[in-house]
Coordinates of C-alpha atoms in Angstrom, one line a residue:
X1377 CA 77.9 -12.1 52.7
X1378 CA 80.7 -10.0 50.8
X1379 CA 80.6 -8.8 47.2
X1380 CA 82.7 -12.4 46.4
X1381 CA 80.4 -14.5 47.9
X1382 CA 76.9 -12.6 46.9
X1383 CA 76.4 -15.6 44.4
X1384 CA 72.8 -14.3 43.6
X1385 CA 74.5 -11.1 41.8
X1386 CA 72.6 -9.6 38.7
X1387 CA 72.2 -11.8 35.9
X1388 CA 70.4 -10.0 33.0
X1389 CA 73.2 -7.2 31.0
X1390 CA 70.8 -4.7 32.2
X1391 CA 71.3 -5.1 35.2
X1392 CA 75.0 -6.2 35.6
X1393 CA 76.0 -2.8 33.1
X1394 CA 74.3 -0.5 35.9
X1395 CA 73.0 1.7 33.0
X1396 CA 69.2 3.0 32.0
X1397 CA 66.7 0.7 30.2
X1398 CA 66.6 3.5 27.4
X1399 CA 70.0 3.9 26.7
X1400 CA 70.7 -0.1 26.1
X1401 CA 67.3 0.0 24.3
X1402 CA 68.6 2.7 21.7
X1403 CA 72.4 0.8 21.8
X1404 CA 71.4 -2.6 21.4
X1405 CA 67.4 -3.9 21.1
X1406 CA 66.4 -0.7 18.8
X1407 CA 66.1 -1.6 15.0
X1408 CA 68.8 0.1 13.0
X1409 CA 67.2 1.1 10.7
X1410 CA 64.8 3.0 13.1
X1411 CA 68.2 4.7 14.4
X1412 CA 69.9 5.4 11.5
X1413 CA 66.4 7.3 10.6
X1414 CA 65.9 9.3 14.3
X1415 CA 69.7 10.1 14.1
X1416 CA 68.6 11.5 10.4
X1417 CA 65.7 13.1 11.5
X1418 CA 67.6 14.8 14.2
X1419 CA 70.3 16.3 12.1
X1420 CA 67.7 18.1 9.3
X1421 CA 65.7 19.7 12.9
X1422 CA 69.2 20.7 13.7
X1423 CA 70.3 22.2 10.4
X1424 CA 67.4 23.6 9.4
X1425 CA 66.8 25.5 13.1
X1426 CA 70.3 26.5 13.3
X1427 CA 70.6 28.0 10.1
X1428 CA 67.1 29.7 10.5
X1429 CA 68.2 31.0 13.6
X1430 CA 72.1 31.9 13.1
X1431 CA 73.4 35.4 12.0
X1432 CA 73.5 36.1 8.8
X1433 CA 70.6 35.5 6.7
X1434 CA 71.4 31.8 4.7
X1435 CA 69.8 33.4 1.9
X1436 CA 72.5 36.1 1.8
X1437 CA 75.0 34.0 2.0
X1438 CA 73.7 31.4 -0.7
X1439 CA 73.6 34.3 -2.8
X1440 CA 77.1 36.0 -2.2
X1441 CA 79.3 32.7 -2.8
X1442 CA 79.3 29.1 -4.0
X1443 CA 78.2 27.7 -0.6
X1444 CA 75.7 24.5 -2.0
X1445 CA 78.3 23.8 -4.5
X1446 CA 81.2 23.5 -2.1
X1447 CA 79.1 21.5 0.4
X1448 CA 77.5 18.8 -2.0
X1449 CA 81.1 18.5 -3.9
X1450 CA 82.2 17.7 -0.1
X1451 CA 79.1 15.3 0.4
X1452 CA 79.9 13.6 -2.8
X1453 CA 83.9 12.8 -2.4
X1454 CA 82.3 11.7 1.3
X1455 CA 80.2 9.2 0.1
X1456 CA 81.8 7.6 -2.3
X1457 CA 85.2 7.3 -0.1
X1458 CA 83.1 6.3 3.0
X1459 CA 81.0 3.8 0.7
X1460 CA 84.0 2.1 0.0
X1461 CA 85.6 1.9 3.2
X1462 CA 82.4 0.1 4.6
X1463 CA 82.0 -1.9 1.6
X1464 CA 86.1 -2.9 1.9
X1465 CA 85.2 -3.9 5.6
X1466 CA 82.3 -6.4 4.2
X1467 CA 84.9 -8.2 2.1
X1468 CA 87.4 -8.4 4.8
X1469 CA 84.6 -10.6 6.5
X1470 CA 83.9 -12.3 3.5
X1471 CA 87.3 -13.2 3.0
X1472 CA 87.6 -15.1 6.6
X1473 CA 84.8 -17.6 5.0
X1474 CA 87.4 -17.9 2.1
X1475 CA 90.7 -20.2 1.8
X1476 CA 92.0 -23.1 0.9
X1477 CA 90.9 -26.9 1.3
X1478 CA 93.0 -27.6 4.0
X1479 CA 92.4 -24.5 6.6
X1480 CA 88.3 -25.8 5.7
X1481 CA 89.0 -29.2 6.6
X1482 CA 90.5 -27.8 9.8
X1483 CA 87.3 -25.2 10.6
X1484 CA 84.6 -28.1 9.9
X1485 CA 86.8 -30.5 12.2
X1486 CA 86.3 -28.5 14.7
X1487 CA 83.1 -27.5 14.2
X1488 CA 82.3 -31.2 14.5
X1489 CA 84.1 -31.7 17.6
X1490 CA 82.2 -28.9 19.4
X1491 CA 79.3 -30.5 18.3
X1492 CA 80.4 -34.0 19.3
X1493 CA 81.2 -32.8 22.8
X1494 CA 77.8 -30.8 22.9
X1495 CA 75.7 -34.1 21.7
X1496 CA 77.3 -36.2 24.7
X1497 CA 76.5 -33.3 27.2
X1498 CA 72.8 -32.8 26.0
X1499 CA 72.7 -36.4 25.7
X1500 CA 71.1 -35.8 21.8
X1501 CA 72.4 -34.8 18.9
X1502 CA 73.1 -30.7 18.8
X1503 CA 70.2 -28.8 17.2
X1504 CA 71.3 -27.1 14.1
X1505 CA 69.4 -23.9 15.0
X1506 CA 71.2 -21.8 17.1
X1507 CA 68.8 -20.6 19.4
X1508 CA 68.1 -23.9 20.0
X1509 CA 71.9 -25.1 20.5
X1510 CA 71.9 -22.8 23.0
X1511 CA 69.0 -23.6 25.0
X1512 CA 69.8 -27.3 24.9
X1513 CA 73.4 -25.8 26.9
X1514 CA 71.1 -23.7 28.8
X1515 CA 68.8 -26.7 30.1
X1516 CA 71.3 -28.9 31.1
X1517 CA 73.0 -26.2 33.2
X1518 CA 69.9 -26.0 34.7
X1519 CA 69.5 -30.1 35.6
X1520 CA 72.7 -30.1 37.0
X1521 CA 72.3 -26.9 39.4
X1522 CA 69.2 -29.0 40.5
X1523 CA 71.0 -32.4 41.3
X1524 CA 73.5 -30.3 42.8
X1525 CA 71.2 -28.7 45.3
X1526 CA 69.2 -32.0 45.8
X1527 CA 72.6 -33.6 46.4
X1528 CA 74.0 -31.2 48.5
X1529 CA 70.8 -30.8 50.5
X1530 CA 71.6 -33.6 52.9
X1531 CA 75.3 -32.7 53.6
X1532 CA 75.5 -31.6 57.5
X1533 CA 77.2 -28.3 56.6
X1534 CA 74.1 -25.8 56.9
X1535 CA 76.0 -22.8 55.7
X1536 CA 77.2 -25.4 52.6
X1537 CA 73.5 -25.9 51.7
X1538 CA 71.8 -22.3 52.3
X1539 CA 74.8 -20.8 49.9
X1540 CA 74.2 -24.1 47.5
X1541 CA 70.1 -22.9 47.5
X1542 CA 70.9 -19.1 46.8
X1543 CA 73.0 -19.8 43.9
X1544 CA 70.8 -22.8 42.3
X1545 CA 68.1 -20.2 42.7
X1546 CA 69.8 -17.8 41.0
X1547 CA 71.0 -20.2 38.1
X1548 CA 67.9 -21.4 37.5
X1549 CA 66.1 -18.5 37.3
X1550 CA 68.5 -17.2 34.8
X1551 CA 68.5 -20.2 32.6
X1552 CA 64.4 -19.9 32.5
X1553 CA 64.5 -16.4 31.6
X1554 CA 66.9 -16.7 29.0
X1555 CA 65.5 -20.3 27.9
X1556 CA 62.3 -18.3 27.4
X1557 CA 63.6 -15.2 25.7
X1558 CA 65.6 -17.6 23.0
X1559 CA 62.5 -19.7 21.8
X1560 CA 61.5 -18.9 19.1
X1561 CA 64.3 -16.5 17.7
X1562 CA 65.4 -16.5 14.9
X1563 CA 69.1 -16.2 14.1
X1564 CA 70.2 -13.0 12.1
X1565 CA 67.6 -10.8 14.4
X1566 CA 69.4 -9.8 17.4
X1567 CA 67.0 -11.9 19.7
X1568 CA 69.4 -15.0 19.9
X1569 CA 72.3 -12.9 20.3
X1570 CA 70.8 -10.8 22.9
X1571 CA 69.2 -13.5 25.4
X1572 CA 72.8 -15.0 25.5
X1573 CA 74.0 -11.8 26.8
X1574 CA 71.3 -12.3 29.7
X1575 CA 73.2 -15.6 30.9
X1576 CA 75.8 -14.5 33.3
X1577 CA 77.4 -17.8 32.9
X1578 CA 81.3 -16.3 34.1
X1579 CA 80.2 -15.2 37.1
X1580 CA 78.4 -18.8 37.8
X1581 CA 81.7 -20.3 37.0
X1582 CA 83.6 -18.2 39.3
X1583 CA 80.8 -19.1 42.5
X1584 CA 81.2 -22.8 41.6
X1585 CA 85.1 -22.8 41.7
X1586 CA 84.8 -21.0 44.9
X1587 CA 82.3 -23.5 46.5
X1588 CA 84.6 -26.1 45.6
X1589 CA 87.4 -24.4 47.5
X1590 CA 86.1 -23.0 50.4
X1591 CA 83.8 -26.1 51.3
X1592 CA 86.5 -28.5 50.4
X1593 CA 86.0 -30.0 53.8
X1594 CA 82.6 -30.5 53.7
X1595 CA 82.3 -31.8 50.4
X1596 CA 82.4 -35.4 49.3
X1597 CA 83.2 -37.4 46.3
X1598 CA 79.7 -37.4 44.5
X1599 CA 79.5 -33.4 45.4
X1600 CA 82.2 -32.5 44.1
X1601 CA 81.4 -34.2 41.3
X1602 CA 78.6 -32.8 40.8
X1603 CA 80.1 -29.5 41.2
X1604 CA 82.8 -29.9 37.9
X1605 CA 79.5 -31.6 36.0
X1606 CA 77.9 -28.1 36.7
X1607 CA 81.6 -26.3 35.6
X1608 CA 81.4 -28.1 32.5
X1609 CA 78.4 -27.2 31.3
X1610 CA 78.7 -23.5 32.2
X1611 CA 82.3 -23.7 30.4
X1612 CA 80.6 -25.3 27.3
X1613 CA 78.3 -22.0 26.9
X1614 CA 81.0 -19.7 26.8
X1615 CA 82.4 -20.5 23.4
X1616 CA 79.3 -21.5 22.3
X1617 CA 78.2 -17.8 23.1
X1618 CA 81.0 -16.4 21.1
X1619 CA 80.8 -18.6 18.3
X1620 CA 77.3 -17.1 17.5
X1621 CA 78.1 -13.6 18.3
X1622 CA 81.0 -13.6 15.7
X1623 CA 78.4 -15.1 13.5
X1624 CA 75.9 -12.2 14.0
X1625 CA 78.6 -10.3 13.8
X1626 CA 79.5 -11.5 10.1
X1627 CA 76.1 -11.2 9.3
X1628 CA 75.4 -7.6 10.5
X1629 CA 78.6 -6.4 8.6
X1630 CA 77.3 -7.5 5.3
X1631 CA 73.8 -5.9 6.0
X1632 CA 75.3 -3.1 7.1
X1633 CA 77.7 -3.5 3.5
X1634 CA 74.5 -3.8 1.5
X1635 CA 72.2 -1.1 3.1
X1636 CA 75.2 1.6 2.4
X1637 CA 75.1 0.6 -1.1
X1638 CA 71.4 1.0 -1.0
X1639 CA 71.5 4.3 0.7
X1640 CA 75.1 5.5 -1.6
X1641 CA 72.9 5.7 -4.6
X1642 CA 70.2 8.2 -4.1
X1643 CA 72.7 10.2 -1.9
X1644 CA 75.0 10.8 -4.9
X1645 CA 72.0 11.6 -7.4
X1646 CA 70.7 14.2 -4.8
X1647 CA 74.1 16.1 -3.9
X1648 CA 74.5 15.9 -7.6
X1649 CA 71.3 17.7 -8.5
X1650 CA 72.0 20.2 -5.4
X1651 CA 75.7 21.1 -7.2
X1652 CA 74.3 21.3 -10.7
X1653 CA 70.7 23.0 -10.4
X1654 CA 70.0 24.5 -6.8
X1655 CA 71.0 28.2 -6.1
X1656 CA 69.1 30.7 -4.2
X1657 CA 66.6 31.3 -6.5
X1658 CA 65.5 27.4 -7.4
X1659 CA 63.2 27.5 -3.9
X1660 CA 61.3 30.7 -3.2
X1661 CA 58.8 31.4 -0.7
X1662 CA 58.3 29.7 2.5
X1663 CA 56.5 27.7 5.1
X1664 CA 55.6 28.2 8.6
X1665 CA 58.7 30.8 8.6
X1666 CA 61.2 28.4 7.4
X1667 CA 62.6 29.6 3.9
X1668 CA 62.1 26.6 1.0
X1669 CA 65.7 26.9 0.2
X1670 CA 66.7 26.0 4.0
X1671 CA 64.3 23.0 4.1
X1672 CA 65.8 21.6 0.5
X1673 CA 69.5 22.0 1.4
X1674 CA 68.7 20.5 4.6
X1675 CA 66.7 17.7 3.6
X1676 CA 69.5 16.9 0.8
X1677 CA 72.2 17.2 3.6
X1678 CA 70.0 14.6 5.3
X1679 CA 69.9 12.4 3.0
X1680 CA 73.8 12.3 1.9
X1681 CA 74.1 11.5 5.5
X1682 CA 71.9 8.3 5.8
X1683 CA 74.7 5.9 4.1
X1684 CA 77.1 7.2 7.9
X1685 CA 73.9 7.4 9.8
X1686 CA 73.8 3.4 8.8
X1687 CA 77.0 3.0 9.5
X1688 CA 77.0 4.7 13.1
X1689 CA 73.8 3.1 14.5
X1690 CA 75.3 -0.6 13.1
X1691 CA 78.9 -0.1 14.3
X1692 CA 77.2 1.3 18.1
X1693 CA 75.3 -2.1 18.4
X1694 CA 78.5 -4.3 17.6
X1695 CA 81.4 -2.2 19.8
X1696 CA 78.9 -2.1 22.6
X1697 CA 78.3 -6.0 22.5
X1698 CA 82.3 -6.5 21.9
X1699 CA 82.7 -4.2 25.2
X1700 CA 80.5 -6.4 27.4
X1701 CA 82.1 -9.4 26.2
X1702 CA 85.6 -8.9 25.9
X1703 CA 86.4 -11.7 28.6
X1704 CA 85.5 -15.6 27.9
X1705 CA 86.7 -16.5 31.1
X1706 CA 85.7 -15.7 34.8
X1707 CA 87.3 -12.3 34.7
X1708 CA 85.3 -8.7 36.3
X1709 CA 85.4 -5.9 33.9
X1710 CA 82.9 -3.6 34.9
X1711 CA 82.8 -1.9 38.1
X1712 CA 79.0 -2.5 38.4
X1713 CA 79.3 -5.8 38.8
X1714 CA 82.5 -6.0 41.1

């Protein structure tokens, strides 16, 4: 078969972005907060070698000029313009969940309607979780591939029915994996968000359109029926998909808001002690060869960093996810899974 017609492609965003297990672990399943901290970390080993290291002596240099002052002023006009910057961002979110009665009325109508057309495609009324919604979408993709394999099982065109079986093997074993990986999940974790990634529902979409035309002969009424049932409920998960990643979305931007906030605080109270008390005498001795003074004014320089440290390992998770979905549609973006 060609690259077109290799309808049991990769399914998983692992696998389909051609890149290592770690990196997408660190970018996307890693705990922020367990980033922001190793990204932390990282910079104080960093500082504190470098300037350890480095020609001249730090001590000489604290000692000839006004070097802690001038960095901590720096740190301070940082983290207050960069604290509100982020938190400006969290009311631009908030302000798309404000407006008046009629633009409300509008949004909740068609909420309602997606839910309407979801109830008479699950054949129940749509769950209000979302992991949920999105199984229910997910299982009846699933029963359809099935009745279209059983169905197309007795039509006389053999190459018809072993393409038919590759790609129902391939849907189905997506939609289990991903069925699997979504119960249970909670929403505001990245587990729902993440297992809908896994469904590689625009590339199914693509193979059943392209049944549909290049079996046109072969198929009958009740096929190719069976064919737009299966289109429909593939089409259905795609803004279904991006209704709750624009919801995580909303959500990770005001906990990303409210940890800076957290995190601004204690910042400003240590880069304010480190401009009005620490010079090179405040810290004498040292430890394992590493002055005192260097391990201070680097762990304070750590710590006026955790409020961007937030903000990088937050903003990483969300451009990465916006990059892998930028097309709704069947549309090829990446060249590992052309």
């Amino acid at each position: 078969m060609t690259d077109e017609t290799d309808i049991s492609t990769a399914n998983t965003m692992r696998e389909r972005s051609g890149e290592s297990r770690i990196k997408l672990w660190v970018l996307l399943r890693a705990n922020r907060l367990l980033v922001s901290l190793v990204l932390t970390s990282a910079v104080f080993v960093a500082f504190v070698i470098a300037v350890a290291v480095l020609y001249p002596p730090f001590s000489r240099q604290i000692e000839s000029g006004d070097m802690i002052d001038t960095m901590f002023s720096t740190m301070i006009t940082v983290i207050v313009t960069g604290t509100t910057l982020v938190v400006t961002i969290g009311q631009l979110v908030l302000s798309q969940e404000n407006g008046p009665l009629g633009d409300q009325r509008e949004r909740m109508a068609s909420s309602m309607d997606f839910r309407d057309f979801t109830e008479e495609l699950i054949g129940s009324p749509s769950p209000a979780d979302p992991s949920e919604f999105l199984r229910q979408i997910i299982g009846v993709t699933a029963q359809r591939t099935t009745a279209l394999r059983d169905s197309i099982g007795k039509n006389d065109d053999e190459n018809l029915r072993e393409e038919v079986d590759e790609f129902a093997e391939s849907v189905t074993g997506n939609a289990d994996t991903v069925r699997d990986q979504l119960e249970g999940a909670q929403f505001g974790s990245f587990d729902v968000l993440f297992a809908a990634l896994n469904f590689n529902y625009s590339w199914k979409i693509f193979q059943v359109e392209r049944l549909a035309n290049e079996y046109e002969e072969s198929l009958n009424e009740e096929e190719y029926g069976l064919l737009d049932d299966l289109k429909t409920a593939l089409s259905l998960f795609g803004p279904a998909r991006e209704h709750i990643k624009t919801l995580y979305f909303q959500w990770a931007l005001i906990n990303l808001s409210q940890l800076i906030l957290y995190a601004a605080v204690p910042a400003l109270a240590i880069a304010g002690i480190m401009v009005a008390i620490v010079d090179a005498g405040t810290f004498p001795g040292s430890t394992l060869g590493f002055d005192h003074i260097i391990l201070v004014v680097g762990g304070a320089f750590a710590v006026t960093l955790v409020p961007f440290m937030l903000f990088v390992s937050y903003v990483l998770r969300i451009v990465t996810i916006a990059k892998r979905t930028l097309a709704i549609e069947p549309l090829i973006l990446r060249d590992s899974q052309r």
